[in-house]
Each structure stands twice: as C-alpha cells, then as structure tokens.
mmCIF file of C-alpha atoms and ligand atoms in Angstrom:
data_model
loop_
_atom_site.group_PDB
_atom_site.id
_atom_site.type_symbol
_atom_site.label_atom_id
_atom_site.label_comp_id
_atom_site.label_asym_id
_atom_site.label_seq_id
_atom_site.Cartn_x
_atom_site.Cartn_y
_atom_site.Cartn_z
ATOM 1 C CA MET A 1 -8.129 14.704 23.960
ATOM 2 C CA VAL A 2 -5.519 12.993 22.374
ATOM 3 C CA ASN A 3 -2.998 16.352 23.160
ATOM 4 C CA GLN A 4 -3.700 15.450 26.664
ATOM 5 C CA VAL A 5 -2.759 11.489 27.148
ATOM 6 C CA ASN A 6 -1.802 10.452 30.209
ATOM 7 C CA SER A 7 -1.317 6.549 31.230
ATOM 8 C CA GLY A 8 -4.469 7.668 33.123
ATOM 9 C CA ASP A 9 -6.867 8.227 30.582
ATOM 10 C CA LEU A 10 -8.251 4.651 29.602
ATOM 11 C CA GLU A 11 -10.903 6.205 27.066
ATOM 12 C CA ILE A 12 -8.103 8.122 25.255
ATOM 13 C CA ASN A 13 -5.676 5.146 25.020
ATOM 14 C CA SER A 14 -8.483 2.668 23.941
ATOM 15 C CA SER A 15 -9.558 5.191 21.129
ATOM 16 C CA LEU A 16 -6.063 5.509 19.889
ATOM 17 C CA LEU A 17 -5.633 1.735 19.918
ATOM 18 C CA THR A 18 -9.430 1.288 18.315
ATOM 19 C CA VAL A 19 -8.207 4.226 15.497
ATOM 20 C CA ILE A 20 -5.016 2.561 14.494
ATOM 21 C CA ASN A 21 -6.293 -1.106 14.760
ATOM 22 C CA ASP A 22 -9.149 -0.038 12.168
ATOM 23 C CA LEU A 23 -6.459 1.374 10.173
ATOM 24 C CA HIS A 24 -4.833 -1.918 9.638
ATOM 25 C CA SER A 25 -7.733 -3.771 9.344
ATOM 26 C CA GLN A 26 -9.175 -1.640 6.649
ATOM 27 C CA TYR A 27 -5.801 -0.949 4.659
ATOM 28 C CA LYS A 28 -3.847 -4.705 4.922
ATOM 29 C CA SER A 29 -5.861 -6.006 1.759
ATOM 30 C CA LEU A 30 -4.392 -3.001 -0.250
ATOM 31 C CA SER A 31 -1.903 -4.706 -2.744
ATOM 32 C CA GLU A 32 -0.831 -1.617 -4.176
ATOM 33 C CA GLY A 33 3.166 -0.217 -4.876
ATOM 34 C CA ALA A 34 5.981 -2.224 -5.086
ATOM 35 C CA VAL A 35 8.818 -2.991 -3.048
ATOM 36 C CA ALA A 36 12.342 -1.093 -3.819
ATOM 37 C CA ASN A 37 14.639 -3.482 -5.952
ATOM 38 C CA TYR A 38 17.615 -1.229 -6.967
ATOM 39 C CA ILE A 39 19.091 -2.154 -4.100
ATOM 40 C CA PRO A 40 19.037 -5.886 -4.212
ATOM 41 C CA GLU A 41 19.070 -6.848 -0.877
ATOM 42 C CA LEU A 42 15.458 -4.691 -0.673
ATOM 43 C CA ALA A 43 13.999 -6.876 -3.013
ATOM 44 C CA LYS A 44 13.959 -9.650 -1.094
ATOM 45 C CA VAL A 45 11.398 -8.066 1.507
ATOM 46 C CA ASN A 46 7.834 -9.875 2.492
ATOM 47 C CA PRO A 47 5.668 -7.362 1.167
ATOM 48 C CA ASP A 48 2.368 -8.198 3.651
ATOM 49 C CA LEU A 49 4.284 -6.756 6.239
ATOM 50 C CA PHE A 50 2.116 -4.218 7.920
ATOM 51 C CA SER A 51 2.655 -2.288 11.026
ATOM 52 C CA ILE A 52 1.534 1.020 12.771
ATOM 53 C CA CYS A 53 2.831 2.921 15.774
ATOM 54 C CA ILE A 54 1.977 5.956 18.260
ATOM 55 C CA VAL A 55 4.271 7.202 20.925
ATOM 56 C CA SER A 56 2.865 10.411 22.806
ATOM 57 C CA VAL A 57 5.020 12.649 23.947
ATOM 58 C CA ASP A 58 4.493 11.717 27.740
ATOM 59 C CA GLY A 59 5.878 7.832 26.190
ATOM 60 C CA GLN A 60 2.477 6.334 26.133
ATOM 61 C CA ASP A 61 2.813 3.685 22.922
ATOM 62 C CA TYR A 62 0.258 2.249 20.881
ATOM 63 C CA LYS A 63 1.084 -0.806 18.179
ATOM 64 C CA VAL A 64 -0.416 -2.740 15.774
ATOM 65 C CA GLY A 65 0.775 -5.746 13.296
ATOM 66 C CA ASP A 66 4.158 -6.254 12.479
ATOM 67 C CA TRP A 67 5.918 -3.779 14.954
ATOM 68 C CA GLU A 68 8.621 -5.564 16.232
ATOM 69 C CA GLN A 69 10.126 -6.835 12.707
ATOM 70 C CA PHE A 70 13.244 -5.324 11.580
ATOM 71 C CA PHE A 71 14.386 -3.160 8.359
ATOM 72 C CA THR A 72 16.472 -0.795 7.068
ATOM 73 C CA ILE A 73 15.913 3.038 7.925
ATOM 74 C CA GLN A 74 16.784 4.578 4.397
ATOM 75 C CA SER A 75 16.203 7.753 3.353
ATOM 76 C CA ILE A 76 14.224 8.702 7.300
ATOM 77 C CA SER A 77 18.277 8.692 8.723
ATOM 78 C CA LYS A 78 18.271 11.681 6.610
ATOM 79 C CA VAL A 79 16.491 13.213 9.138
ATOM 80 C CA PHE A 80 18.317 12.634 12.000
ATOM 81 C CA ALA A 81 21.850 13.032 10.393
ATOM 82 C CA TYR A 82 20.500 16.554 9.525
ATOM 83 C CA GLY A 83 20.259 16.867 13.125
ATOM 84 C CA LEU A 84 23.678 15.975 14.081
ATOM 85 C CA ALA A 85 25.654 17.614 11.604
ATOM 86 C CA LEU A 86 23.122 20.994 12.160
ATOM 87 C CA GLU A 87 24.844 19.906 16.555
ATOM 88 C CA ASP A 88 28.146 19.830 14.561
ATOM 89 C CA HIS A 89 28.723 22.955 12.924
ATOM 90 C CA GLY A 90 25.313 25.229 13.663
ATOM 91 C CA ARG A 91 22.841 26.436 10.851
ATOM 92 C CA ASN A 92 24.440 28.982 9.330
ATOM 93 C CA TYR A 93 27.408 26.733 8.402
ATOM 94 C CA ILE A 94 25.286 23.898 7.143
ATOM 95 C CA LEU A 95 22.928 26.624 4.908
ATOM 96 C CA THR A 96 25.934 27.249 2.726
ATOM 97 C CA ARG A 97 26.710 23.377 2.170
ATOM 98 C CA VAL A 98 22.913 22.202 1.578
ATOM 99 C CA GLY A 99 19.658 24.097 0.923
ATOM 100 C CA VAL A 100 16.624 24.183 2.063
ATOM 101 C CA GLU A 101 14.558 24.634 -0.884
ATOM 102 C CA PRO A 102 11.866 21.682 -2.088
ATOM 103 C CA THR A 103 13.371 20.207 -5.385
ATOM 104 C CA GLY A 104 9.512 18.834 -6.938
ATOM 105 C CA ASP A 105 12.086 15.931 -8.422
ATOM 106 C CA ALA A 106 12.769 12.575 -7.290
ATOM 107 C CA PHE A 107 14.532 11.921 -4.302
ATOM 108 C CA ASN A 108 17.134 10.423 -6.398
ATOM 109 C CA ALA A 109 17.802 13.580 -9.275
ATOM 110 C CA ILE A 110 20.906 14.413 -9.719
ATOM 111 C CA ILE A 111 20.773 18.153 -9.377
ATOM 112 C CA LEU A 112 22.153 21.091 -7.945
ATOM 113 C CA ASP A 113 21.235 24.484 -7.042
ATOM 114 C CA GLU A 114 22.460 26.498 -9.875
ATOM 115 C CA GLN A 115 23.647 29.935 -8.577
ATOM 116 C CA SER A 116 25.091 28.563 -5.092
ATOM 117 C CA LYS A 117 26.149 24.545 -6.539
ATOM 118 C CA ARG A 118 24.687 23.282 -3.280
ATOM 119 C CA PRO A 119 22.495 20.198 -2.707
ATOM 120 C CA TYR A 120 18.366 21.493 -2.569
ATOM 121 C CA ASN A 121 18.024 19.891 0.982
ATOM 122 C CA PRO A 122 18.975 17.568 3.480
ATOM 123 C CA MET A 123 15.735 14.983 2.685
ATOM 124 C CA VAL A 124 16.801 14.277 -0.948
ATOM 125 C CA ASN A 125 19.575 11.803 -1.758
ATOM 126 C CA ALA A 126 22.546 14.643 -3.130
ATOM 127 C CA GLY A 127 21.588 17.097 -0.201
ATOM 128 C CA ALA A 128 21.566 13.911 2.408
ATOM 129 C CA ILE A 129 25.569 12.702 0.846
ATOM 130 C CA ALA A 130 26.563 16.448 1.365
ATOM 131 C CA THR A 131 25.580 16.644 5.147
ATOM 132 C CA THR A 132 26.481 13.229 6.359
ATOM 133 C CA SER A 133 29.762 13.912 4.789
ATOM 134 C CA LEU A 134 29.829 17.149 7.363
ATOM 135 C CA ILE A 135 29.575 14.456 10.151
ATOM 136 C CA LYS A 136 32.356 15.160 12.732
ATOM 137 C CA GLY A 137 35.419 12.740 13.653
ATOM 138 C CA SER A 138 38.912 12.101 13.156
ATOM 139 C CA ALA A 139 38.684 8.497 11.487
ATOM 140 C CA PRO A 140 35.522 6.469 9.048
ATOM 141 C CA THR A 141 35.795 4.443 12.921
ATOM 142 C CA GLU A 142 34.579 8.107 14.993
ATOM 143 C CA ARG A 143 32.128 9.061 12.581
ATOM 144 C CA LEU A 144 30.041 5.888 12.555
ATOM 145 C CA ASN A 145 29.992 5.615 16.161
ATOM 146 C CA ARG A 146 29.060 9.162 16.729
ATOM 147 C CA MET A 147 26.269 8.449 14.089
ATOM 148 C CA LEU A 148 25.089 5.090 15.568
ATOM 149 C CA GLU A 149 25.412 6.741 19.156
ATOM 150 C CA MET A 150 22.788 9.667 18.052
ATOM 151 C CA PHE A 151 20.751 7.002 16.661
ATOM 152 C CA ARG A 152 20.934 5.314 20.397
ATOM 153 C CA ARG A 153 19.504 7.966 21.695
ATOM 154 C CA TYR A 154 16.961 8.709 19.973
ATOM 155 C CA ILE A 155 15.298 5.183 19.861
ATOM 156 C CA GLY A 156 16.540 3.885 23.492
ATOM 157 C CA ARG A 157 18.715 0.919 22.640
ATOM 158 C CA ASP A 158 21.893 0.269 20.889
ATOM 159 C CA VAL A 159 21.295 0.151 17.025
ATOM 160 C CA PHE A 160 22.997 -2.109 14.556
ATOM 161 C CA VAL A 161 24.024 -1.644 10.543
ATOM 162 C CA ASP A 162 22.930 -4.825 8.380
ATOM 163 C CA ILE A 163 26.059 -5.294 6.640
ATOM 164 C CA SER A 164 24.721 -6.932 3.936
ATOM 165 C CA VAL A 165 22.110 -4.276 2.923
ATOM 166 C CA PHE A 166 24.979 -1.649 3.352
ATOM 167 C CA THR A 167 27.467 -3.920 1.190
ATOM 168 C CA SER A 168 24.639 -4.541 -1.468
ATOM 169 C CA GLU A 169 23.733 -0.576 -1.879
ATOM 170 C CA ARG A 170 27.766 -0.157 -1.689
ATOM 171 C CA SER A 171 28.288 -2.055 -4.462
ATOM 172 C CA THR A 172 25.265 -0.843 -6.602
ATOM 173 C CA GLY A 173 24.969 2.777 -5.333
ATOM 174 C CA HIS A 174 26.805 4.075 -9.012
ATOM 175 C CA ARG A 175 23.757 6.885 -8.983
ATOM 176 C CA ASN A 176 24.420 8.127 -5.579
ATOM 177 C CA ARG A 177 28.200 8.140 -6.311
ATOM 178 C CA ALA A 178 27.720 9.869 -9.618
ATOM 179 C CA MET A 179 26.036 12.440 -7.034
ATOM 180 C CA ALA A 180 28.978 12.482 -4.949
ATOM 181 C CA HIS A 181 31.603 13.224 -7.503
ATOM 182 C CA LEU A 182 29.528 16.104 -8.705
ATOM 183 C CA MET A 183 29.207 17.970 -5.242
ATOM 184 C CA LEU A 184 33.201 17.206 -4.826
ATOM 185 C CA ASN A 185 33.360 19.015 -8.067
ATOM 186 C CA PHE A 186 31.505 21.542 -7.121
ATOM 187 C CA GLY A 187 33.433 21.697 -3.581
ATOM 188 C CA MET A 188 30.210 21.101 -1.548
ATOM 189 C CA ILE A 189 32.131 17.809 -0.380
ATOM 190 C CA ASP A 190 35.550 18.059 1.244
ATOM 191 C CA GLN A 191 36.545 14.678 2.611
ATOM 192 C CA ASN A 192 37.199 11.681 0.488
ATOM 193 C CA ILE A 193 33.739 10.788 -1.205
ATOM 194 C CA GLU A 194 34.216 6.850 -0.743
ATOM 195 C CA GLN A 195 34.355 7.129 3.469
ATOM 196 C CA ALA A 196 31.193 9.735 2.355
ATOM 197 C CA LEU A 197 29.114 7.626 0.908
ATOM 198 C CA ASP A 198 30.306 4.815 3.150
ATOM 199 C CA LEU A 199 28.758 6.230 5.794
ATOM 200 C CA TYR A 200 25.649 7.494 4.240
ATOM 201 C CA PHE A 201 25.121 3.998 3.367
ATOM 202 C CA GLN A 202 25.625 3.008 6.365
ATOM 203 C CA GLN A 203 23.420 5.365 8.358
ATOM 204 C CA CYS A 204 20.648 4.321 5.559
ATOM 205 C CA ALA A 205 21.462 0.127 6.659
ATOM 206 C CA VAL A 206 20.710 1.027 10.294
ATOM 207 C CA LEU A 207 18.099 -1.549 11.971
ATOM 208 C CA VAL A 208 14.977 -0.262 12.982
ATOM 209 C CA ASN A 209 11.509 -1.342 13.681
ATOM 210 C CA CYS A 210 8.032 0.326 13.161
ATOM 211 C CA ARG A 211 7.699 1.470 17.314
ATOM 212 C CA ASP A 212 11.485 2.399 16.817
ATOM 213 C CA LEU A 213 9.953 5.027 13.946
ATOM 214 C CA ALA A 214 7.135 5.870 16.073
ATOM 215 C CA VAL A 215 9.687 6.716 19.726
ATOM 216 C CA MET A 216 12.356 8.883 16.895
ATOM 217 C CA ALA A 217 9.164 10.989 15.857
ATOM 218 C CA ALA A 218 7.803 11.596 19.081
ATOM 219 C CA THR A 219 11.525 12.477 20.516
ATOM 220 C CA LEU A 220 11.143 15.445 17.841
ATOM 221 C CA ALA A 221 7.563 15.863 18.560
ATOM 222 C CA ASN A 222 8.912 16.026 22.506
ATOM 223 C CA ARG A 223 11.390 18.931 21.522
ATOM 224 C CA GLY A 224 14.410 16.619 21.349
ATOM 225 C CA ILE A 225 13.790 14.346 24.564
ATOM 226 C CA ASN A 226 12.989 10.678 23.997
ATOM 227 C CA PRO A 227 9.691 10.269 26.000
ATOM 228 C CA ILE A 228 10.941 6.878 26.756
ATOM 229 C CA THR A 229 14.278 7.386 28.143
ATOM 230 C CA LYS A 230 13.792 10.795 29.025
ATOM 231 C CA GLU A 231 17.749 10.928 27.596
ATOM 232 C CA ARG A 232 17.986 14.203 25.215
ATOM 233 C CA ALA A 233 18.860 12.839 21.744
ATOM 234 C CA ILE A 234 18.946 16.836 19.928
ATOM 235 C CA ASP A 235 20.094 20.242 21.361
ATOM 236 C CA LYS A 236 16.399 21.513 21.352
ATOM 237 C CA ARG A 237 17.337 24.718 19.461
ATOM 238 C CA TYR A 238 17.166 22.434 15.917
ATOM 239 C CA ILE A 239 13.988 21.378 16.059
ATOM 240 C CA LYS A 240 12.862 23.986 14.125
ATOM 241 C CA ASP A 241 14.958 23.393 11.258
ATOM 242 C CA ILE A 242 14.336 19.946 11.247
ATOM 243 C CA LEU A 243 10.880 19.551 11.418
ATOM 244 C CA SER A 244 10.878 22.802 8.862
ATOM 245 C CA VAL A 245 12.399 21.064 6.223
ATOM 246 C CA MET A 246 10.813 17.352 6.874
ATOM 247 C CA TYR A 247 7.299 19.221 6.214
ATOM 248 C CA THR A 248 8.811 21.058 2.553
ATOM 249 C CA CYS A 249 10.778 18.302 1.704
ATOM 250 C CA GLY A 250 10.140 15.008 3.582
ATOM 251 C CA MET A 251 7.961 13.135 1.029
ATOM 252 C CA TYR A 252 10.177 14.317 -2.365
ATOM 253 C CA ASN A 253 7.833 15.084 -4.770
ATOM 254 C CA PHE A 254 4.591 14.207 -3.440
ATOM 255 C CA ALA A 255 5.664 17.220 -0.373
ATOM 256 C CA GLY A 256 3.404 19.650 -1.473
ATOM 257 C CA GLU A 257 0.477 17.296 -1.263
ATOM 258 C CA TRP A 258 1.429 15.640 1.753
ATOM 259 C CA ALA A 259 1.444 19.621 3.678
ATOM 260 C CA TYR A 260 -1.652 20.453 1.885
ATOM 261 C CA LYS A 261 -3.803 17.385 2.672
ATOM 262 C CA ILE A 262 -2.079 15.588 5.617
ATOM 263 C CA GLY A 263 -0.480 18.910 7.124
ATOM 264 C CA ILE A 264 2.270 17.585 9.386
ATOM 265 C CA PRO A 265 6.069 16.750 8.940
ATOM 266 C CA ALA A 266 6.777 13.275 7.833
ATOM 267 C CA LYS A 267 9.947 11.571 6.053
ATOM 268 C CA SER A 268 9.585 8.157 4.345
ATOM 269 C CA GLY A 269 12.236 6.044 3.387
ATOM 270 C CA ILE A 270 12.279 3.142 0.509
ATOM 271 C CA CYS A 271 12.146 0.338 3.071
ATOM 272 C CA GLY A 272 8.932 1.136 3.259
ATOM 273 C CA GLY A 273 8.836 3.359 6.496
ATOM 274 C CA ILE A 274 6.976 6.694 7.211
ATOM 275 C CA ILE A 275 7.712 8.865 10.461
ATOM 276 C CA ALA A 276 5.169 11.611 11.141
ATOM 277 C CA VAL A 277 5.697 14.538 13.937
ATOM 278 C CA VAL A 278 2.597 15.981 15.866
ATOM 279 C CA PRO A 279 4.774 18.531 17.508
ATOM 280 C CA ASN A 280 4.153 18.747 21.231
ATOM 281 C CA LYS A 281 1.924 15.770 20.975
ATOM 282 C CA MET A 282 2.921 11.900 19.572
ATOM 283 C CA GLY A 283 5.328 10.854 16.744
ATOM 284 C CA ILE A 284 3.864 7.983 14.533
ATOM 285 C CA GLY A 285 5.719 5.345 12.236
ATOM 286 C CA VAL A 286 4.323 3.181 9.734
ATOM 287 C CA PHE A 287 5.952 0.260 7.799
ATOM 288 C CA SER A 288 4.658 -1.534 4.648
ATOM 289 C CA PRO A 289 7.190 -1.958 2.437
ATOM 290 C CA PRO A 290 5.154 -1.799 -1.183
ATOM 291 C CA LEU A 291 6.235 2.015 -2.589
ATOM 292 C CA ASP A 292 4.210 4.142 -5.269
ATOM 293 C CA ALA A 293 6.131 5.763 -8.195
ATOM 294 C CA ARG A 294 7.594 8.360 -5.902
ATOM 295 C CA GLY A 295 8.963 6.244 -3.167
ATOM 296 C CA ASN A 296 6.269 6.383 -0.614
ATOM 297 C CA SER A 297 4.726 3.442 1.115
ATOM 298 C CA VAL A 298 1.632 3.577 -0.211
ATOM 299 C CA ARG A 299 -0.458 2.079 2.634
ATOM 300 C CA GLY A 300 1.724 4.287 4.893
ATOM 301 C CA VAL A 301 0.184 7.465 3.056
ATOM 302 C CA LYS A 302 -3.120 6.272 3.220
ATOM 303 C CA VAL A 303 -2.952 5.528 6.705
ATOM 304 C CA CYS A 304 -1.337 8.892 7.777
ATOM 305 C CA GLU A 305 -3.690 10.684 5.464
ATOM 306 C CA GLU A 306 -6.444 9.252 7.471
ATOM 307 C CA LEU A 307 -4.875 9.599 11.143
ATOM 308 C CA SER A 308 -4.754 13.111 10.316
ATOM 309 C CA GLN A 309 -8.236 13.516 9.267
ATOM 310 C CA ARG A 310 -9.308 11.392 12.572
ATOM 311 C CA LEU A 311 -7.434 13.126 15.071
ATOM 312 C CA SER A 312 -7.484 16.116 12.885
ATOM 313 C CA LEU A 313 -3.777 16.659 12.840
ATOM 314 C CA HIS A 314 -3.189 19.008 10.317
ATOM 315 C CA LEU A 315 -1.086 21.830 11.808
ATOM 316 C CA PHE A 316 -3.070 24.256 10.254
ATOM 317 C CA ASP A 317 -6.613 22.919 10.408
ATOM 318 C CA CYS A 318 -8.813 25.769 13.022
ATOM 319 C CA SER A 319 -11.882 24.361 12.794
ATOM 320 C CA SER A 320 -11.422 21.596 14.919
ATOM 321 C CA GLU A 321 -8.882 21.524 18.098
ATOM 322 C CA ASN A 322 -5.574 20.236 17.025
ATOM 323 C CA GLY A 323 -4.860 16.634 17.987
ATOM 324 C CA LYS A 324 -8.180 15.727 19.207
ATOM 325 C CA LEU A 325 -10.238 12.198 17.856
ATOM 326 C CA GLY A 326 -13.139 13.599 16.029
ATOM 327 C CA THR A 327 -14.729 13.308 12.315
ATOM 328 C CA GLU A 328 -14.299 15.453 9.696
ATOM 329 C CA GLU A 329 -16.711 16.570 6.281
HETATM 330 O O1 DON B 1 20.360 6.614 -1.091
HETATM 331 C C1 DON B 1 19.195 5.813 -1.081
HETATM 332 O O2 DON B 1 19.113 5.630 -2.444
HETATM 333 C C2 DON B 1 18.536 5.148 -0.487
HETATM 334 N N1 DON B 1 19.983 4.485 0.791
HETATM 335 C C3 DON B 1 17.755 5.303 0.545
HETATM 336 C C4 DON B 1 16.872 5.877 -0.052
HETATM 337 C C5 DON B 1 15.426 6.089 0.231
HETATM 338 O O3 DON B 1 15.155 5.543 1.610
HETATM 339 C C6 DON B 1 14.303 7.290 -0.748
HETATM 340 N N2 DON B 1 13.302 7.275 0.200
HETATM 341 N N3 DON B 1 11.881 7.183 -0.531
#
C-alpha cells in the first residue's frame, strides 16, 4: 500500500515508479495546449519539457522526465505565501482581508466581493496580491528575505528569483497593477502598492524544479514538516486552512471539476506546474508548460487524473482504500 511506503518496501517503490513512468510515456506525445506568453519571458520555454515526481511523507522520492529543469513557480507560490501571511497575522485577521470563496472566474479576473470588498480567495491573483501585501518586514528587502527563507524551508535548499522573469512581469503586469489599485481604493491594501506588486512578482519568479514541487507538496502532506530535511516549514495549525483553499480554489475555474474527479488539494501555475497534496501520504509535482484555456497544464491535469484513479487518491472515495494501488471501474 502506498500509504505505508517505506524504504524497505521495494515492491511498492517500484510500483509507484512504474506508474509514473507509464504516465510519462502515455502523455509525452500529447501536444494540446499553449505555453503562457502574456509574460514575455515565459513564452521562451520549451513546450516538450515534461516531468512527474512523487515524494512520500517518509521521504522517498520517485521521479521521471525533466525533473531537474528549473522554471519559475508562478501561481503555485500563492499557497506558500498564504501560509506565511497566516503565520504573520493569524486566521481571523487574514479572513478580514482575503476571503475563501471560489470565484468560478479566471485567475486574473478583476473582481472583489461586492459587500466586503475583499478579494475572493488567496489563490486568484487579486487575493494573492492582497495576501503578499500582508507579509511582515520593515523594508522590501526584509520582506523578500522572509519569503525566500520560507521557500527554503519547504524546498530544503536556498532559492533564487529569476530576475528576467521578474522584470518581464513587472514591466508588463498592468492587469495585476489594476487589481492592486482597486484594492487600494477599498482599503484592502495598506502599503505602497508598487512594493506589494514587486514582492508578488518576485515570489512568482522563484526558481524551482519538479522534484522541489513534490517536496513542497509532501511538506504540506506531512503536517508542515519537510520529509527530507525534517525541518518544520509552517505551523501545523494552518495546514487545514491552506489545503482547504487549495481544494476549493486551487485550480481556478476548473476547481469544482477537479475536486469532483481528482479529489485532492492542488494548485497550478502558468509555468505549467501543478502540485497536489495527499494528506499524510504524499506530495505530487507535475511540470509540462502547455496550458489549457483555464491556465492549467494540459498534461499535468491528465497525469493527476490518472494518478488519482490508479492510486485511489480521491479523498472521498470509500470504495477502495485511499492511497492503495488498484484499478477503478
Ligand atoms: O500574476 C500572474 O499573472 C502570474 N505571475 C502568475 C499567474 C499564474 O500562475 C496563474 N496560474 N495558472
């Protein structure tokens, strides 16, 4: 059983590896979707890059494809910035600034809750900008360093910002700038909005690879402790907040169908990455740049759908043991 994976369980280890190897071969030739190009630097990515990684909560890793290839984390960063903001201010205060309702709209929709004027949730751009504006620190450098230090704990090594992607988004991100102005107008952002936007663009431009994504997801699955380094990355009391908004809002206007079919908390980014968290069992990372119309990786969605079926990962699946390798009708 996958939920009992340990280093001595060679049969299971090879089964998981076989599953991801199979999925990699099965979807390698799928050529649907298009790479994001509204941030000019991102349009340069090779669309054929493809990797799948799983890290279990006991620290085993399974990798296939271009898992060493670095790319910018983009929206997947929103999950972790939300965790840092929760640690900085607590749940009640954060709820006054950012809601937890799915929007059913695109990730870059310029909308706020009509009554409260809050952005709908921390996984869409407006909510993520508001969340990032709340990160504590006396100056921009201190806030950036706290953000990078937070990513270091989840990943297990020092992290860096891709300056070309950061500046590319900073000079073209007028839609995000419009959202920030709207939130400033309603008092949902206090600080200098250019500083908040810079930090948001920097967090989106943090460089990761597919294995890093799986380790970060596994850290959330492992109640906030990085399963490789054993370092705590986030206070465990906020794991349920993070996983709940990932579950309901992480895949944007595909979140409902994702919850229904795949049934595990997840987050995508326009880099083509997806993380998925199977609580107490494993973290999944997939990377493949071509996106569907909602901004989710085409191969990434397919791979997660198959993984969920083959490993019976759906959280509400009572017909088979959750996390057990098996077949589904
Ligand atoms: O703010 C933006 O538009 C990008 N930095 C991140 C968007 C993103 O990854 C949306 N994900 N599907």
